PDB file of C-alpha atoms in Angstrom:
ATOM      1  CA  MET A   1       9.572 -30.826  -9.497  1.00  0.00           C
ATOM      2  CA  SER A   2       6.728 -32.433 -11.428  1.00  0.00           C
ATOM      3  CA  ARG A   3       5.720 -31.403 -14.935  1.00  0.00           C
ATOM      4  CA  ALA A   4       2.500 -29.911 -13.519  1.00  0.00           C
ATOM      5  CA  ASP A   5       4.470 -27.851 -10.992  1.00  0.00           C
ATOM      6  CA  ARG A   6       6.803 -26.588 -13.709  1.00  0.00           C
ATOM      7  CA  SER A   7       3.832 -25.686 -15.894  1.00  0.00           C
ATOM      8  CA  ALA A   8       2.122 -23.808 -13.042  1.00  0.00           C
ATOM      9  CA  ARG A   9       5.304 -21.888 -12.285  1.00  0.00           C
ATOM     10  CA  SER A  10       5.732 -21.031 -15.971  1.00  0.00           C
ATOM     11  CA  ASP A  11       2.125 -19.785 -16.187  1.00  0.00           C
ATOM     12  CA  SER A  12       2.602 -17.622 -13.080  1.00  0.00           C
ATOM     13  CA  SER A  13       5.819 -16.181 -14.493  1.00  0.00           C
ATOM     14  CA  THR A  14       4.066 -15.401 -17.787  1.00  0.00           C
ATOM     15  CA  ASP A  15       1.141 -13.750 -15.965  1.00  0.00           C
ATOM     16  CA  LEU A  16       3.481 -11.617 -13.863  1.00  0.00           C
ATOM     17  CA  ALA A  17       5.425 -10.557 -16.951  1.00  0.00           C
ATOM     18  CA  ALA A  18       2.154  -9.581 -18.638  1.00  0.00           C
ATOM     19  CA  VAL A  19       1.106  -7.500 -15.635  1.00  0.00           C
ATOM     20  CA  ALA A  20       4.509  -5.803 -15.469  1.00  0.00           C
ATOM     21  CA  ASP A  21       4.355  -4.988 -19.185  1.00  0.00           C
ATOM     22  CA  LEU A  22       0.915  -3.421 -18.743  1.00  0.00           C
ATOM     23  CA  LEU A  23       1.990  -1.364 -15.731  1.00  0.00           C
ATOM     24  CA  TRP A  24       4.944   0.129 -17.561  1.00  0.00           C
ATOM     25  CA  ARG A  25       2.743   0.904 -20.579  1.00  0.00           C
ATOM     26  CA  ALA A  26       0.332   2.741 -18.233  1.00  0.00           C
ATOM     27  CA  GLU A  27       2.856   5.534 -17.756  1.00  0.00           C
ATOM     28  CA  PRO A  28       1.919   8.827 -19.442  1.00  0.00           C
ATOM     29  CA  GLU A  29       2.504   8.887 -23.165  1.00  0.00           C
ATOM     30  CA  ALA A  30       5.474  10.992 -24.259  1.00  0.00           C
ATOM     31  CA  VAL A  31       3.406  12.810 -26.891  1.00  0.00           C
ATOM     32  CA  GLU A  32      -0.078  13.492 -25.576  1.00  0.00           C
ATOM     33  CA  GLU A  33      -1.371  14.986 -28.880  1.00  0.00           C
ATOM     34  CA  ALA A  34      -0.586  11.800 -30.774  1.00  0.00           C
ATOM     35  CA  ARG A  35      -2.250   9.407 -28.355  1.00  0.00           C
ATOM     36  CA  PRO A  36      -5.089   7.239 -29.714  1.00  0.00           C
ATOM     37  CA  ARG A  37      -8.673   7.639 -28.568  1.00  0.00           C
ATOM     38  CA  LEU A  38      -8.144   4.700 -26.282  1.00  0.00           C
ATOM     39  CA  SER A  39      -4.868   3.878 -24.560  1.00  0.00           C
ATOM     40  CA  VAL A  40      -3.847   1.988 -21.459  1.00  0.00           C
ATOM     41  CA  ARG A  41      -3.335   5.255 -19.585  1.00  0.00           C
ATOM     42  CA  ARG A  42      -6.736   6.697 -20.552  1.00  0.00           C
ATOM     43  CA  ILE A  43      -8.471   3.477 -19.518  1.00  0.00           C
ATOM     44  CA  VAL A  44      -6.606   3.375 -16.204  1.00  0.00           C
ATOM     45  CA  ASP A  45      -7.352   7.030 -15.460  1.00  0.00           C
ATOM     46  CA  ALA A  46     -11.057   6.462 -16.118  1.00  0.00           C
ATOM     47  CA  ALA A  47     -11.039   3.370 -13.892  1.00  0.00           C
ATOM     48  CA  VAL A  48      -9.348   5.294 -11.066  1.00  0.00           C
ATOM     49  CA  ALA A  49     -12.022   7.985 -11.349  1.00  0.00           C
ATOM     50  CA  VAL A  50     -14.719   5.313 -10.965  1.00  0.00           C
ATOM     51  CA  ALA A  51     -12.981   3.820  -7.914  1.00  0.00           C
ATOM     52  CA  VAL A  52     -12.542   7.231  -6.286  1.00  0.00           C
ATOM     53  CA  ALA A  53     -16.174   8.192  -6.827  1.00  0.00           C
ATOM     54  CA  GLU A  54     -17.896   4.850  -6.264  1.00  0.00           C
ATOM     55  CA  GLY A  55     -15.429   2.456  -4.615  1.00  0.00           C
ATOM     56  CA  LEU A  56     -13.555  -0.531  -5.993  1.00  0.00           C
ATOM     57  CA  ASP A  57     -16.613  -2.798  -5.716  1.00  0.00           C
ATOM     58  CA  ALA A  58     -18.352  -0.660  -8.352  1.00  0.00           C
ATOM     59  CA  LEU A  59     -15.541  -1.203 -10.840  1.00  0.00           C
ATOM     60  CA  SER A  60     -16.190  -3.323 -13.901  1.00  0.00           C
ATOM     61  CA  MET A  61     -14.943  -3.265 -17.448  1.00  0.00           C
ATOM     62  CA  GLN A  62     -18.443  -2.286 -18.568  1.00  0.00           C
ATOM     63  CA  ARG A  63     -18.556   0.598 -16.065  1.00  0.00           C
ATOM     64  CA  VAL A  64     -15.206   1.932 -17.311  1.00  0.00           C
ATOM     65  CA  ALA A  65     -16.274   1.490 -20.936  1.00  0.00           C
ATOM     66  CA  SER A  66     -19.411   3.494 -20.207  1.00  0.00           C
ATOM     67  CA  ALA A  67     -17.319   6.301 -18.713  1.00  0.00           C
ATOM     68  CA  LEU A  68     -15.166   6.357 -21.869  1.00  0.00           C
ATOM     69  CA  GLY A  69     -18.093   6.072 -24.282  1.00  0.00           C
ATOM     70  CA  CYS A  70     -16.991   2.793 -25.835  1.00  0.00           C
ATOM     71  CA  SER A  71     -17.688  -0.929 -25.600  1.00  0.00           C
ATOM     72  CA  ALA A  72     -16.141  -3.231 -23.021  1.00  0.00           C
ATOM     73  CA  MET A  73     -14.650  -5.274 -25.857  1.00  0.00           C
ATOM     74  CA  ALA A  74     -12.711  -2.182 -26.966  1.00  0.00           C
ATOM     75  CA  LEU A  75     -11.069  -2.045 -23.543  1.00  0.00           C
ATOM     76  CA  TYR A  76      -9.898  -5.643 -23.715  1.00  0.00           C
ATOM     77  CA  ARG A  77      -7.745  -4.812 -26.730  1.00  0.00           C
ATOM     78  CA  HIS A  78      -5.649  -2.641 -24.398  1.00  0.00           C
ATOM     79  CA  VAL A  79      -6.162  -4.235 -20.958  1.00  0.00           C
ATOM     80  CA  PRO A  80      -6.578  -8.039 -21.024  1.00  0.00           C
ATOM     81  CA  SER A  81      -8.405  -8.437 -17.689  1.00  0.00           C
ATOM     82  CA  LYS A  82      -9.971  -6.621 -14.771  1.00  0.00           C
ATOM     83  CA  ASP A  83      -7.241  -7.951 -12.448  1.00  0.00           C
ATOM     84  CA  GLN A  84      -4.561  -6.350 -14.615  1.00  0.00           C
ATOM     85  CA  LEU A  85      -6.591  -3.150 -14.774  1.00  0.00           C
ATOM     86  CA  VAL A  86      -6.747  -2.967 -10.960  1.00  0.00           C
ATOM     87  CA  ALA A  87      -2.999  -3.547 -10.715  1.00  0.00           C
ATOM     88  CA  ALA A  88      -2.409  -0.689 -13.167  1.00  0.00           C
ATOM     89  CA  MET A  89      -4.848   1.530 -11.260  1.00  0.00           C
ATOM     90  CA  VAL A  90      -2.970   1.012  -7.999  1.00  0.00           C
ATOM     91  CA  ASP A  91       0.403   1.779  -9.548  1.00  0.00           C
ATOM     92  CA  THR A  92      -0.935   4.871 -11.304  1.00  0.00           C
ATOM     93  CA  ALA A  93      -2.711   6.233  -8.207  1.00  0.00           C
ATOM     94  CA  THR A  94       0.401   5.563  -6.124  1.00  0.00           C
ATOM     95  CA  GLY A  95       2.304   8.124  -8.187  1.00  0.00           C
ATOM     96  CA  ARG A  96       5.939   8.995  -7.663  1.00  0.00           C
ATOM     97  CA  PRO A  97       7.231   9.089  -4.085  1.00  0.00           C
ATOM     98  CA  PRO A  98       7.755  12.569  -2.671  1.00  0.00           C
ATOM     99  CA  ALA A  99      11.312  13.829  -2.472  1.00  0.00           C
ATOM    100  CA  PRO A 100      12.811  13.532   1.023  1.00  0.00           C
ATOM    101  CA  PRO A 101      12.121  16.721   2.985  1.00  0.00           C
ATOM    102  CA  SER A 102      15.026  19.071   3.549  1.00  0.00           C
ATOM    103  CA  SER A 103      14.738  18.264   7.243  1.00  0.00           C
ATOM    104  CA  ALA A 104      15.435  14.583   6.523  1.00  0.00           C
ATOM    105  CA  THR A 105      19.117  14.813   7.381  1.00  0.00           C
ATOM    106  CA  THR A 106      19.354  11.245   8.665  1.00  0.00           C
ATOM    107  CA  TRP A 107      18.186   7.883   7.391  1.00  0.00           C
ATOM    108  CA  ARG A 108      15.685   7.753  10.239  1.00  0.00           C
ATOM    109  CA  THR A 109      13.947  11.043   9.466  1.00  0.00           C
ATOM    110  CA  GLU A 110      13.794   9.994   5.820  1.00  0.00           C
ATOM    111  CA  VAL A 111      12.084   6.713   6.724  1.00  0.00           C
ATOM    112  CA  GLU A 112       9.658   8.546   9.005  1.00  0.00           C
ATOM    113  CA  ALA A 113       8.802  10.995   6.224  1.00  0.00           C
ATOM    114  CA  TRP A 114       8.275   8.068   3.828  1.00  0.00           C
ATOM    115  CA  VAL A 115       5.889   6.373   6.276  1.00  0.00           C
ATOM    116  CA  GLU A 116       3.906   9.588   6.779  1.00  0.00           C
ATOM    117  CA  ALA A 117       3.636  10.112   3.008  1.00  0.00           C
ATOM    118  CA  LEU A 118       2.426   6.546   2.366  1.00  0.00           C
ATOM    119  CA  TRP A 119      -0.029   6.819   5.255  1.00  0.00           C
ATOM    120  CA  ARG A 120      -1.549   9.989   3.781  1.00  0.00           C
ATOM    121  CA  LEU A 121      -1.678   8.370   0.335  1.00  0.00           C
ATOM    122  CA  TYR A 122      -3.661   5.392   1.600  1.00  0.00           C
ATOM    123  CA  LEU A 123      -6.056   7.465   3.691  1.00  0.00           C
ATOM    124  CA  GLY A 124      -6.686   9.648   0.641  1.00  0.00           C
ATOM    125  CA  HIS A 125      -7.339   6.620  -1.604  1.00  0.00           C
ATOM    126  CA  PRO A 126      -9.045   3.959   0.555  1.00  0.00           C
ATOM    127  CA  TRP A 127     -10.110   2.001  -2.539  1.00  0.00           C
ATOM    128  CA  MET A 128      -6.441   1.046  -3.025  1.00  0.00           C
ATOM    129  CA  LEU A 129      -6.533  -0.896   0.243  1.00  0.00           C
ATOM    130  CA  ARG A 130      -9.200  -3.220  -1.191  1.00  0.00           C
ATOM    131  CA  ALA A 131      -7.031  -4.178  -4.159  1.00  0.00           C
ATOM    132  CA  PRO A 132      -5.419  -7.629  -3.850  1.00  0.00           C
ATOM    133  CA  THR A 133      -1.660  -7.997  -3.464  1.00  0.00           C
ATOM    134  CA  SER A 134      -0.667 -10.770  -5.837  1.00  0.00           C
ATOM    135  CA  SER A 135       3.088 -10.166  -6.052  1.00  0.00           C
ATOM    136  CA  ALA A 136       5.955  -7.979  -4.957  1.00  0.00           C
ATOM    137  CA  PRO A 137       5.985  -4.525  -6.621  1.00  0.00           C
ATOM    138  CA  VAL A 138       6.501  -4.643 -10.388  1.00  0.00           C
ATOM    139  CA  GLY A 139       5.093  -1.283 -11.526  1.00  0.00           C
ATOM    140  CA  PRO A 140       7.273   1.819 -12.010  1.00  0.00           C
ATOM    141  CA  ASN A 141       5.620   3.873  -9.271  1.00  0.00           C
ATOM    142  CA  GLU A 142       5.454   1.163  -6.630  1.00  0.00           C
ATOM    143  CA  LEU A 143       9.058   0.252  -7.365  1.00  0.00           C
ATOM    144  CA  ALA A 144      10.030   3.926  -6.990  1.00  0.00           C
ATOM    145  CA  TRP A 145       8.383   4.010  -3.546  1.00  0.00           C
ATOM    146  CA  PHE A 146      10.156   0.785  -2.563  1.00  0.00           C
ATOM    147  CA  GLU A 147      13.494   2.200  -3.723  1.00  0.00           C
ATOM    148  CA  ALA A 148      12.814   5.375  -1.720  1.00  0.00           C
ATOM    149  CA  LEU A 149      12.468   3.230   1.420  1.00  0.00           C
ATOM    150  CA  LEU A 150      15.342   0.857   0.676  1.00  0.00           C
ATOM    151  CA  SER A 151      17.795   3.731   0.220  1.00  0.00           C
ATOM    152  CA  PRO A 152      17.664   5.159   3.780  1.00  0.00           C
ATOM    153  CA  LEU A 153      17.474   1.661   5.285  1.00  0.00           C
ATOM    154  CA  HIS A 154      20.632   0.801   3.365  1.00  0.00           C
ATOM    155  CA  ARG A 155      22.326   3.908   4.747  1.00  0.00           C
ATOM    156  CA  ALA A 156      21.259   2.784   8.214  1.00  0.00           C
ATOM    157  CA  GLY A 157      23.641  -0.153   7.832  1.00  0.00           C
ATOM    158  CA  LEU A 158      21.243  -3.053   7.293  1.00  0.00           C
ATOM    159  CA  ASP A 159      22.739  -6.086   5.579  1.00  0.00           C
ATOM    160  CA  ARG A 160      21.728  -6.813   1.990  1.00  0.00           C
ATOM    161  CA  GLY A 161      19.709  -9.797   3.162  1.00  0.00           C
ATOM    162  CA  GLU A 162      17.823  -7.638   5.684  1.00  0.00           C
ATOM    163  CA  LEU A 163      16.820  -4.756   3.421  1.00  0.00           C
ATOM    164  CA  ILE A 164      13.890  -6.281   1.561  1.00  0.00           C
ATOM    165  CA  PRO A 165      12.387  -8.074   4.603  1.00  0.00           C
ATOM    166  CA  VAL A 166      12.502  -4.895   6.717  1.00  0.00           C
ATOM    167  CA  ALA A 167      11.197  -2.672   3.915  1.00  0.00           C
ATOM    168  CA  THR A 168       8.403  -5.156   3.174  1.00  0.00           C
ATOM    169  CA  PHE A 169       7.454  -5.253   6.852  1.00  0.00           C
ATOM    170  CA  VAL A 170       7.324  -1.446   7.065  1.00  0.00           C
ATOM    171  CA  SER A 171       5.250  -0.974   3.909  1.00  0.00           C
ATOM    172  CA  SER A 172       2.901  -3.850   4.811  1.00  0.00           C
ATOM    173  CA  ALA A 173       2.356  -2.504   8.328  1.00  0.00           C
ATOM    174  CA  VAL A 174       1.446   0.924   6.977  1.00  0.00           C
ATOM    175  CA  ARG A 175      -0.928  -0.579   4.420  1.00  0.00           C
ATOM    176  CA  ASP A 176      -2.713  -2.874   6.857  1.00  0.00           C
ATOM    177  CA  LEU A 177      -3.100  -0.232   9.553  1.00  0.00           C
ATOM    178  CA  ALA A 178      -4.447   2.159   6.913  1.00  0.00           C
ATOM    179  CA  ARG A 179      -6.973  -0.508   5.960  1.00  0.00           C
ATOM    180  CA  VAL A 180      -8.000  -0.800   9.609  1.00  0.00           C
ATOM    181  CA  ALA A 181      -8.263   2.990   9.894  1.00  0.00           C
ATOM    182  CA  THR A 182     -10.584   3.207   6.889  1.00  0.00           C
ATOM    183  CA  GLU A 183     -12.751   0.288   8.041  1.00  0.00           C
ATOM    184  CA  LEU A 184     -13.222   1.249  11.704  1.00  0.00           C
ATOM    185  CA  ASP A 185     -16.729   2.200  12.741  1.00  0.00           C
ATOM    186  CA  PRO A 186     -16.366   5.465  14.734  1.00  0.00           C
ATOM    187  CA  ALA A 187     -19.400   4.672  16.880  1.00  0.00           C
ATOM    188  CA  GLY A 188     -18.062   1.211  17.685  1.00  0.00           C
ATOM    189  CA  ALA A 189     -14.624   2.591  18.471  1.00  0.00           C
ATOM    190  CA  ALA A 190     -16.111   5.147  20.865  1.00  0.00           C
ATOM    191  CA  ALA A 191     -18.008   2.418  22.724  1.00  0.00           C
ATOM    192  CA  TYR A 192     -15.065   0.007  22.821  1.00  0.00           C
ATOM    193  CA  GLY A 193     -13.816   0.818  26.310  1.00  0.00           C
ATOM    194  CA  GLU A 194     -17.262   0.640  27.883  1.00  0.00           C
ATOM    195  CA  VAL A 195     -18.104  -2.645  26.150  1.00  0.00           C
ATOM    196  CA  MET A 196     -14.827  -4.240  27.190  1.00  0.00           C
ATOM    197  CA  ALA A 197     -15.040  -2.960  30.765  1.00  0.00           C
ATOM    198  CA  ARG A 198     -18.215  -4.992  31.272  1.00  0.00           C
ATOM    199  CA  ARG A 199     -16.684  -8.183  29.900  1.00  0.00           C
ATOM    200  CA  LEU A 200     -13.008  -8.358  30.762  1.00  0.00           C
ATOM    201  CA  ASP A 201     -12.295 -10.679  33.672  1.00  0.00           C
ATOM    202  CA  PRO A 202      -9.084  -9.644  35.511  1.00  0.00           C
ATOM    203  CA  ALA A 203      -8.325 -13.296  36.208  1.00  0.00           C
ATOM    204  CA  ARG A 204      -8.458 -14.169  32.509  1.00  0.00           C
ATOM    205  CA  PHE A 205      -7.159 -10.894  30.990  1.00  0.00           C
ATOM    206  CA  PRO A 206      -4.956  -9.395  33.702  1.00  0.00           C
ATOM    207  CA  THR A 207      -2.754  -7.348  31.387  1.00  0.00           C
ATOM    208  CA  LEU A 208      -5.632  -5.881  29.415  1.00  0.00           C
ATOM    209  CA  CYS A 209      -7.447  -4.958  32.615  1.00  0.00           C
ATOM    210  CA  SER A 210      -4.334  -3.278  33.981  1.00  0.00           C
ATOM    211  CA  LEU A 211      -4.235  -1.039  30.887  1.00  0.00           C
ATOM    212  CA  ALA A 212      -7.671   0.470  31.427  1.00  0.00           C
ATOM    213  CA  GLY A 213      -7.397   4.219  30.930  1.00  0.00           C
ATOM    214  CA  GLU A 214      -3.935   3.995  29.376  1.00  0.00           C
ATOM    215  CA  GLU A 215      -2.986   5.826  26.199  1.00  0.00           C
ATOM    216  CA  GLY A 216      -3.134   2.778  23.941  1.00  0.00           C
ATOM    217  CA  LEU A 217      -6.725   1.972  24.841  1.00  0.00           C
ATOM    218  CA  ASP A 218      -7.708   5.628  24.595  1.00  0.00           C
ATOM    219  CA  GLU A 219      -6.437   5.611  21.007  1.00  0.00           C
ATOM    220  CA  ALA A 220      -8.516   2.518  20.270  1.00  0.00           C
ATOM    221  CA  GLU A 221     -11.572   4.246  21.712  1.00  0.00           C
ATOM    222  CA  ASP A 222     -11.328   7.394  19.598  1.00  0.00           C
ATOM    223  CA  GLY A 223     -10.687   5.371  16.445  1.00  0.00           C
ATOM    224  CA  ASP A 224      -7.498   7.241  15.506  1.00  0.00           C
ATOM    225  CA  VAL A 225      -4.972   4.705  14.259  1.00  0.00           C
ATOM    226  CA  THR A 226      -2.313   7.269  13.334  1.00  0.00           C
ATOM    227  CA  PRO A 227      -0.577   7.265  16.766  1.00  0.00           C
ATOM    228  CA  ILE A 228      -0.341   3.480  16.594  1.00  0.00           C
ATOM    229  CA  VAL A 229       1.537   3.724  13.295  1.00  0.00           C
ATOM    230  CA  ARG A 230       3.943   6.274  14.754  1.00  0.00           C
ATOM    231  CA  HIS A 231       4.518   4.311  17.975  1.00  0.00           C
ATOM    232  CA  GLY A 232       5.160   1.091  16.048  1.00  0.00           C
ATOM    233  CA  MET A 233       7.584   2.740  13.656  1.00  0.00           C
ATOM    234  CA  ARG A 234       9.411   4.445  16.510  1.00  0.00           C
ATOM    235  CA  PHE A 235      10.044   1.131  18.259  1.00  0.00           C
ATOM    236  CA  LEU A 236      11.112  -0.537  15.013  1.00  0.00           C
ATOM    237  CA  LEU A 237      13.549   2.262  14.142  1.00  0.00           C
ATOM    238  CA  ASP A 238      14.837   2.320  17.726  1.00  0.00           C
ATOM    239  CA  GLY A 239      15.633  -1.363  17.291  1.00  0.00           C
ATOM    240  CA  ILE A 240      17.498  -0.749  14.044  1.00  0.00           C
ATOM    241  CA  GLU A 241      19.513   2.046  15.637  1.00  0.00           C
ATOM    242  CA  ALA A 242      20.387  -0.171  18.619  1.00  0.00           C
ATOM    243  CA  ARG A 243      21.454  -3.046  16.381  1.00  0.00           C
ATOM    244  CA  VAL A 244      23.347  -1.190  13.671  1.00  0.00           C
ATOM    245  CA  PRO A 245      25.997   1.509  14.187  1.00  0.00           C
ATOM    246  CA  SER A 246      24.542   4.950  13.676  1.00  0.00           C
ATOM    247  CA  THR A 247      24.835   6.140  10.089  1.00  0.00           C
ATOM    248  CA  PRO A 248      23.597   9.458   8.614  1.00  0.00           C
TER     249      PRO A 248
END
């Protein structure tokens, strides 16, 4: 490895450590009465409120400072950059994962409940889906969600080397499909079948043409992505059950 490569890796490691430190400091203060006028948590909460009301594109350090009645420079003493602020916002808005429902008596029902909870979280906070993913989870809340998924997958019998890849695939699929769901134009989705029917050549797209009127295309036409998430997860979990001996 060249000196430049080592330096770049060191800088990335330092940046990630700085982000992780900020995320853990964004947790609620133990003594609310003693908190300073400005704190990481107060800044993050104000930034989340801006994103919820106006979208992530409207977020700036100046906009958050205005909401808090202070200067942007005052924010930088607590949060070094907008990128770190967004990372802290995502972890804070993610919150703690819900406890497994009492009906989750098997690893599979626990995973399904986790997927449903994350899906609802993303649909309720679409601004989160516009935030960049620059690393694996490092914040306390995102790590808690990841742990809550790893645990039932571990009970399912997956090997240690399979746990993180499978959990990453599940969480990434939910996130990306939620992004699609929040970006779909309802009018365009409703017209999809009609537009495609006029253009699909059976000789070129025989499988697509054979699916006309089938459930999958109907779901695309009404713009509801939720059944796609559930179908995909069902097939994935079926595969895990078929590959690994059944475990509660």
